C-alpha cells in the first residue's frame, strides 16, 4: 500500500513543470493565462515571444517568499495601428500545490493600466499521467473565467534526464475570450521553446528560468 501511494505521488509531482516560464502577458503561466505557479526564492525568468503583430519581451523576478514581480514589453510592428505597451505584473502565492491540494495565487497584470489592468485568482493542480489543470477568475482581459489543461509527455524522463525526446507539454487554454493551443518543449533545464496558435495566429517563443 505504501509503495502504491509513493508511486502515485511521484507521478503527480512529475506532472508539474520543473521550471516555471512566462506567458505572453508576462506572468508565470501558459500561453495567455497565468497559473498558480510563482518563481521560487532567488529565481528569475526571461522570455521573448514573436507574434504576428510584433514581439513581447518579459522579465520576472522573485522579490520575496511567494512573491513575483515582472514586466512585459509589447513592441508592435509599424503597420499595426497600436501603441507599444509596457505591463508591470504582480503575483502572490496564497497556497502551494501539494499531492492532494491545488496551488492558489492572486495577481494583477498591467498595474499601471497601460493597456488594461487585470485582477485575477488562479488555481493549479497536477493529475496522474502527466495532466495538469488550471482555472481562474478575473476581470479585464480575462473577462470572467479562464481555464487550461496541460499534458506533459514523459514527465518521469523530464525528472531523471533519461528520456530520448525532450520533455514536451501540450497546452489548450480558454483565456476568457478565445481558445489557444500550444506546445512547450524543454531543451535543457530552464530553457524552453514555445510554439502554437494564439488568437487565430501562430506564435513562437523562447524562455529561460534560473
mmCIF file of C-alpha atoms in Angstrom:
data_model
loop_
_atom_site.group_PDB
_atom_site.id
_atom_site.type_symbol
_atom_site.label_atom_id
_atom_site.label_comp_id
_atom_site.label_asym_id
_atom_site.label_seq_id
_atom_site.Cartn_x
_atom_site.Cartn_y
_atom_site.Cartn_z
ATOM 1 C CA UNK A 1 0.000 0.000 0.000
ATOM 2 C CA UNK A 2 2.784 2.407 0.923
ATOM 3 C CA UNK A 3 4.564 1.661 -2.369
ATOM 4 C CA UNK A 4 1.366 2.384 -4.309
ATOM 5 C CA UNK A 5 0.898 5.723 -2.559
ATOM 6 C CA UNK A 6 4.551 6.649 -3.148
ATOM 7 C CA UNK A 7 4.325 5.782 -6.846
ATOM 8 C CA UNK A 8 1.181 7.881 -7.239
ATOM 9 C CA UNK A 9 2.859 10.816 -5.508
ATOM 10 C CA UNK A 10 5.872 10.624 -7.836
ATOM 11 C CA UNK A 11 3.647 10.643 -10.915
ATOM 12 C CA UNK A 12 1.613 13.588 -9.618
ATOM 13 C CA UNK A 13 4.649 15.666 -8.746
ATOM 14 C CA UNK A 14 6.394 14.796 -12.000
ATOM 15 C CA UNK A 15 3.419 16.156 -13.892
ATOM 16 C CA UNK A 16 4.117 19.640 -12.543
ATOM 17 C CA UNK A 17 6.674 21.695 -14.506
ATOM 18 C CA UNK A 18 10.182 21.675 -13.080
ATOM 19 C CA UNK A 19 10.758 25.239 -14.258
ATOM 20 C CA UNK A 20 8.156 27.976 -14.487
ATOM 21 C CA UNK A 21 8.011 30.042 -17.664
ATOM 22 C CA UNK A 22 6.467 33.415 -18.534
ATOM 23 C CA UNK A 23 3.244 33.647 -20.510
ATOM 24 C CA UNK A 24 2.776 36.026 -23.436
ATOM 25 C CA UNK A 25 1.289 38.540 -20.983
ATOM 26 C CA UNK A 26 4.389 38.241 -18.787
ATOM 27 C CA UNK A 27 3.199 36.487 -15.621
ATOM 28 C CA UNK A 28 4.379 32.935 -14.998
ATOM 29 C CA UNK A 29 1.844 30.793 -16.823
ATOM 30 C CA UNK A 30 0.932 29.140 -20.113
ATOM 31 C CA UNK A 31 0.094 30.942 -23.381
ATOM 32 C CA UNK A 32 -2.044 33.931 -22.370
ATOM 33 C CA UNK A 33 -3.216 32.814 -18.945
ATOM 34 C CA UNK A 34 -1.431 32.801 -15.579
ATOM 35 C CA UNK A 35 -1.162 29.729 -13.383
ATOM 36 C CA UNK A 36 -0.848 29.422 -9.610
ATOM 37 C CA UNK A 37 2.923 28.958 -10.052
ATOM 38 C CA UNK A 38 5.275 31.685 -8.853
ATOM 39 C CA UNK A 39 9.043 31.887 -9.047
ATOM 40 C CA UNK A 40 10.818 30.497 -6.008
ATOM 41 C CA UNK A 41 13.406 32.252 -3.850
ATOM 42 C CA UNK A 42 16.307 33.542 -5.949
ATOM 43 C CA UNK A 43 14.722 32.627 -9.284
ATOM 44 C CA UNK A 44 14.216 34.841 -12.314
ATOM 45 C CA UNK A 45 12.843 34.226 -15.788
ATOM 46 C CA UNK A 46 13.364 35.816 -19.187
ATOM 47 C CA UNK A 47 11.186 35.285 -22.223
ATOM 48 C CA UNK A 48 10.541 36.516 -25.736
ATOM 49 C CA UNK A 49 7.533 35.781 -27.939
ATOM 50 C CA UNK A 50 7.303 36.558 -31.634
ATOM 51 C CA UNK A 51 3.712 37.292 -32.573
ATOM 52 C CA UNK A 52 2.266 38.111 -35.967
ATOM 53 C CA UNK A 53 1.747 41.736 -34.926
ATOM 54 C CA UNK A 54 5.125 42.200 -33.206
ATOM 55 C CA UNK A 55 7.139 40.917 -30.252
ATOM 56 C CA UNK A 56 6.900 40.625 -26.462
ATOM 57 C CA UNK A 57 9.792 40.569 -24.022
ATOM 58 C CA UNK A 58 9.217 39.519 -20.401
ATOM 59 C CA UNK A 59 11.264 39.598 -17.197
ATOM 60 C CA UNK A 60 10.047 38.143 -13.878
ATOM 61 C CA UNK A 61 11.813 38.211 -10.513
ATOM 62 C CA UNK A 62 11.202 36.639 -7.125
ATOM 63 C CA UNK A 63 11.344 39.544 -4.677
ATOM 64 C CA UNK A 64 10.275 37.730 -1.503
ATOM 65 C CA UNK A 65 8.797 34.423 -0.427
ATOM 66 C CA UNK A 66 5.822 33.577 -2.672
ATOM 67 C CA UNK A 67 6.044 36.990 -4.383
ATOM 68 C CA UNK A 68 6.713 37.509 -8.085
ATOM 69 C CA UNK A 69 7.100 40.856 -9.842
ATOM 70 C CA UNK A 70 7.595 41.226 -13.574
ATOM 71 C CA UNK A 71 7.372 43.404 -16.634
ATOM 72 C CA UNK A 72 6.311 42.630 -20.204
ATOM 73 C CA UNK A 73 7.033 44.945 -23.122
ATOM 74 C CA UNK A 74 4.849 44.725 -26.238
ATOM 75 C CA UNK A 75 6.502 46.227 -29.328
ATOM 76 C CA UNK A 76 4.206 46.299 -32.334
ATOM 77 C CA UNK A 77 5.238 46.463 -35.989
ATOM 78 C CA UNK A 78 4.917 49.820 -37.711
ATOM 79 C CA UNK A 79 1.993 48.643 -39.844
ATOM 80 C CA UNK A 80 -0.055 47.713 -36.742
ATOM 81 C CA UNK A 81 -2.239 50.551 -35.504
ATOM 82 C CA UNK A 82 -1.405 50.021 -31.822
ATOM 83 C CA UNK A 83 0.926 51.857 -29.473
ATOM 84 C CA UNK A 84 3.724 49.959 -27.742
ATOM 85 C CA UNK A 85 2.774 48.819 -24.243
ATOM 86 C CA UNK A 86 4.670 48.063 -21.036
ATOM 87 C CA UNK A 87 2.876 45.887 -18.478
ATOM 88 C CA UNK A 88 4.004 45.660 -14.847
ATOM 89 C CA UNK A 89 2.722 42.457 -13.221
ATOM 90 C CA UNK A 90 2.417 41.193 -9.642
ATOM 91 C CA UNK A 91 1.575 37.705 -8.373
ATOM 92 C CA UNK A 92 1.408 36.254 -4.858
ATOM 93 C CA UNK A 93 1.061 32.576 -3.946
ATOM 94 C CA UNK A 94 -1.541 32.004 -1.232
ATOM 95 C CA UNK A 95 -1.229 28.197 -1.172
ATOM 96 C CA UNK A 96 1.480 25.940 -2.564
ATOM 97 C CA UNK A 97 0.397 22.926 -4.589
ATOM 98 C CA UNK A 98 0.695 19.555 -2.877
ATOM 99 C CA UNK A 99 -0.056 15.986 -3.931
ATOM 100 C CA UNK A 100 -3.591 16.347 -2.563
ATOM 101 C CA UNK A 101 -4.403 20.056 -2.836
ATOM 102 C CA UNK A 102 -4.155 22.658 -5.609
ATOM 103 C CA UNK A 103 -1.982 25.718 -5.568
ATOM 104 C CA UNK A 104 -3.673 29.110 -5.374
ATOM 105 C CA UNK A 105 -2.358 32.540 -6.359
ATOM 106 C CA UNK A 106 -3.710 36.045 -6.843
ATOM 107 C CA UNK A 107 -2.265 38.727 -9.044
ATOM 108 C CA UNK A 108 -2.565 41.917 -11.026
ATOM 109 C CA UNK A 109 -1.393 42.348 -14.615
ATOM 110 C CA UNK A 110 -0.713 45.799 -16.057
ATOM 111 C CA UNK A 111 -0.698 47.576 -12.698
ATOM 112 C CA UNK A 112 -0.154 50.917 -14.435
ATOM 113 C CA UNK A 113 -3.169 50.392 -16.726
ATOM 114 C CA UNK A 114 -1.077 50.978 -19.839
ATOM 115 C CA UNK A 115 -3.387 48.624 -21.768
ATOM 116 C CA UNK A 116 -5.984 47.012 -19.478
ATOM 117 C CA UNK A 117 -5.454 46.494 -15.735
ATOM 118 C CA UNK A 118 -6.476 42.939 -14.819
ATOM 119 C CA UNK A 119 -7.026 41.316 -11.411
ATOM 120 C CA UNK A 120 -7.225 37.546 -11.134
ATOM 121 C CA UNK A 121 -7.101 34.458 -8.932
ATOM 122 C CA UNK A 122 -5.735 31.181 -10.328
ATOM 123 C CA UNK A 123 -5.638 27.580 -9.110
ATOM 124 C CA UNK A 124 -3.429 24.758 -10.452
ATOM 125 C CA UNK A 125 -3.401 21.022 -9.760
ATOM 126 C CA UNK A 126 -1.313 18.172 -11.158
ATOM 127 C CA UNK A 127 -3.137 14.941 -12.017
ATOM 128 C CA UNK A 128 -1.887 11.432 -12.855
ATOM 129 C CA UNK A 129 -0.435 10.551 -16.254
ATOM 130 C CA UNK A 130 1.154 13.935 -16.925
ATOM 131 C CA UNK A 131 -2.015 16.047 -16.872
ATOM 132 C CA UNK A 132 -2.357 19.351 -15.047
ATOM 133 C CA UNK A 133 -5.448 21.528 -14.721
ATOM 134 C CA UNK A 134 -5.647 25.296 -14.243
ATOM 135 C CA UNK A 135 -8.660 27.512 -13.633
ATOM 136 C CA UNK A 136 -9.219 31.067 -12.575
ATOM 137 C CA UNK A 137 -11.415 34.124 -12.498
ATOM 138 C CA UNK A 138 -10.504 37.657 -13.436
ATOM 139 C CA UNK A 139 -11.644 40.962 -14.817
ATOM 140 C CA UNK A 140 -10.029 42.981 -17.591
ATOM 141 C CA UNK A 141 -8.613 40.833 -20.373
ATOM 142 C CA UNK A 142 -9.824 37.589 -18.757
ATOM 143 C CA UNK A 143 -13.446 38.788 -18.627
ATOM 144 C CA UNK A 144 -14.698 36.207 -16.142
ATOM 145 C CA UNK A 145 -13.488 32.608 -16.156
ATOM 146 C CA UNK A 146 -10.311 31.247 -17.734
ATOM 147 C CA UNK A 147 -9.084 27.653 -17.754
ATOM 148 C CA UNK A 148 -6.421 25.402 -19.243
ATOM 149 C CA UNK A 149 -5.198 21.825 -19.383
ATOM 150 C CA UNK A 150 -1.631 20.605 -19.890
ATOM 151 C CA UNK A 151 -0.386 17.187 -20.892
ATOM 152 C CA UNK A 152 3.304 16.530 -20.296
ATOM 153 C CA UNK A 153 4.892 13.807 -22.394
ATOM 154 C CA UNK A 154 7.310 11.582 -20.450
ATOM 155 C CA UNK A 155 7.207 13.520 -17.158
ATOM 156 C CA UNK A 156 9.365 10.905 -15.385
ATOM 157 C CA UNK A 157 12.001 11.272 -18.078
ATOM 158 C CA UNK A 158 11.919 15.025 -17.563
ATOM 159 C CA UNK A 159 12.931 14.454 -13.943
ATOM 160 C CA UNK A 160 15.523 11.709 -14.429
ATOM 161 C CA UNK A 161 17.022 13.042 -17.654
ATOM 162 C CA UNK A 162 16.787 9.595 -19.280
ATOM 163 C CA UNK A 163 14.140 10.476 -21.866
ATOM 164 C CA UNK A 164 15.163 10.373 -25.531
ATOM 165 C CA UNK A 165 12.678 13.007 -26.678
ATOM 166 C CA UNK A 166 12.823 16.362 -24.823
ATOM 167 C CA UNK A 167 10.055 16.729 -22.256
ATOM 168 C CA UNK A 168 7.184 18.492 -24.005
ATOM 169 C CA UNK A 169 3.983 19.955 -22.596
ATOM 170 C CA UNK A 170 0.904 20.261 -24.798
ATOM 171 C CA UNK A 171 -1.400 23.126 -23.820
ATOM 172 C CA UNK A 172 -5.023 24.032 -24.509
ATOM 173 C CA UNK A 173 -6.474 27.111 -22.810
ATOM 174 C CA UNK A 174 -9.522 29.344 -22.759
ATOM 175 C CA UNK A 175 -8.327 32.879 -21.962
ATOM 176 C CA UNK A 176 -11.771 34.353 -21.330
ATOM 177 C CA UNK A 177 -12.194 35.282 -24.984
ATOM 178 C CA UNK A 178 -10.717 32.593 -27.259
ATOM 179 C CA UNK A 179 -9.160 29.137 -27.320
ATOM 180 C CA UNK A 180 -5.381 28.954 -27.670
ATOM 181 C CA UNK A 181 -3.229 25.884 -28.352
ATOM 182 C CA UNK A 182 0.498 25.388 -27.950
ATOM 183 C CA UNK A 183 3.460 23.207 -27.051
ATOM 184 C CA UNK A 184 6.315 23.956 -24.638
ATOM 185 C CA UNK A 185 9.496 21.936 -25.115
ATOM 186 C CA UNK A 186 12.304 21.745 -22.535
ATOM 187 C CA UNK A 187 15.648 21.813 -24.331
ATOM 188 C CA UNK A 188 17.920 21.873 -21.270
ATOM 189 C CA UNK A 189 16.956 22.582 -17.644
ATOM 190 C CA UNK A 190 15.381 26.026 -17.550
ATOM 191 C CA UNK A 191 15.411 26.641 -21.325
ATOM 192 C CA UNK A 192 12.123 26.180 -23.181
ATOM 193 C CA UNK A 193 10.810 26.720 -26.694
ATOM 194 C CA UNK A 194 7.124 27.557 -27.166
ATOM 195 C CA UNK A 195 5.060 27.461 -30.333
ATOM 196 C CA UNK A 196 1.390 27.306 -31.167
ATOM 197 C CA UNK A 197 -1.840 29.006 -32.182
ATOM 198 C CA UNK A 198 -2.908 32.119 -30.259
ATOM 199 C CA UNK A 199 -5.854 34.341 -31.177
ATOM 200 C CA UNK A 200 -6.111 32.565 -34.548
ATOM 201 C CA UNK A 201 -2.456 33.342 -35.355
ATOM 202 C CA UNK A 202 0.810 31.454 -34.918
ATOM 203 C CA UNK A 203 3.388 32.374 -32.300
ATOM 204 C CA UNK A 204 6.830 31.161 -31.229
ATOM 205 C CA UNK A 205 8.793 31.919 -28.088
ATOM 206 C CA UNK A 206 11.919 31.213 -26.083
ATOM 207 C CA UNK A 207 12.268 31.445 -22.309
ATOM 208 C CA UNK A 208 14.838 30.761 -19.622
ATOM 209 C CA UNK A 209 14.224 30.319 -15.902
ATOM 210 C CA UNK A 210 17.045 30.139 -13.368
#
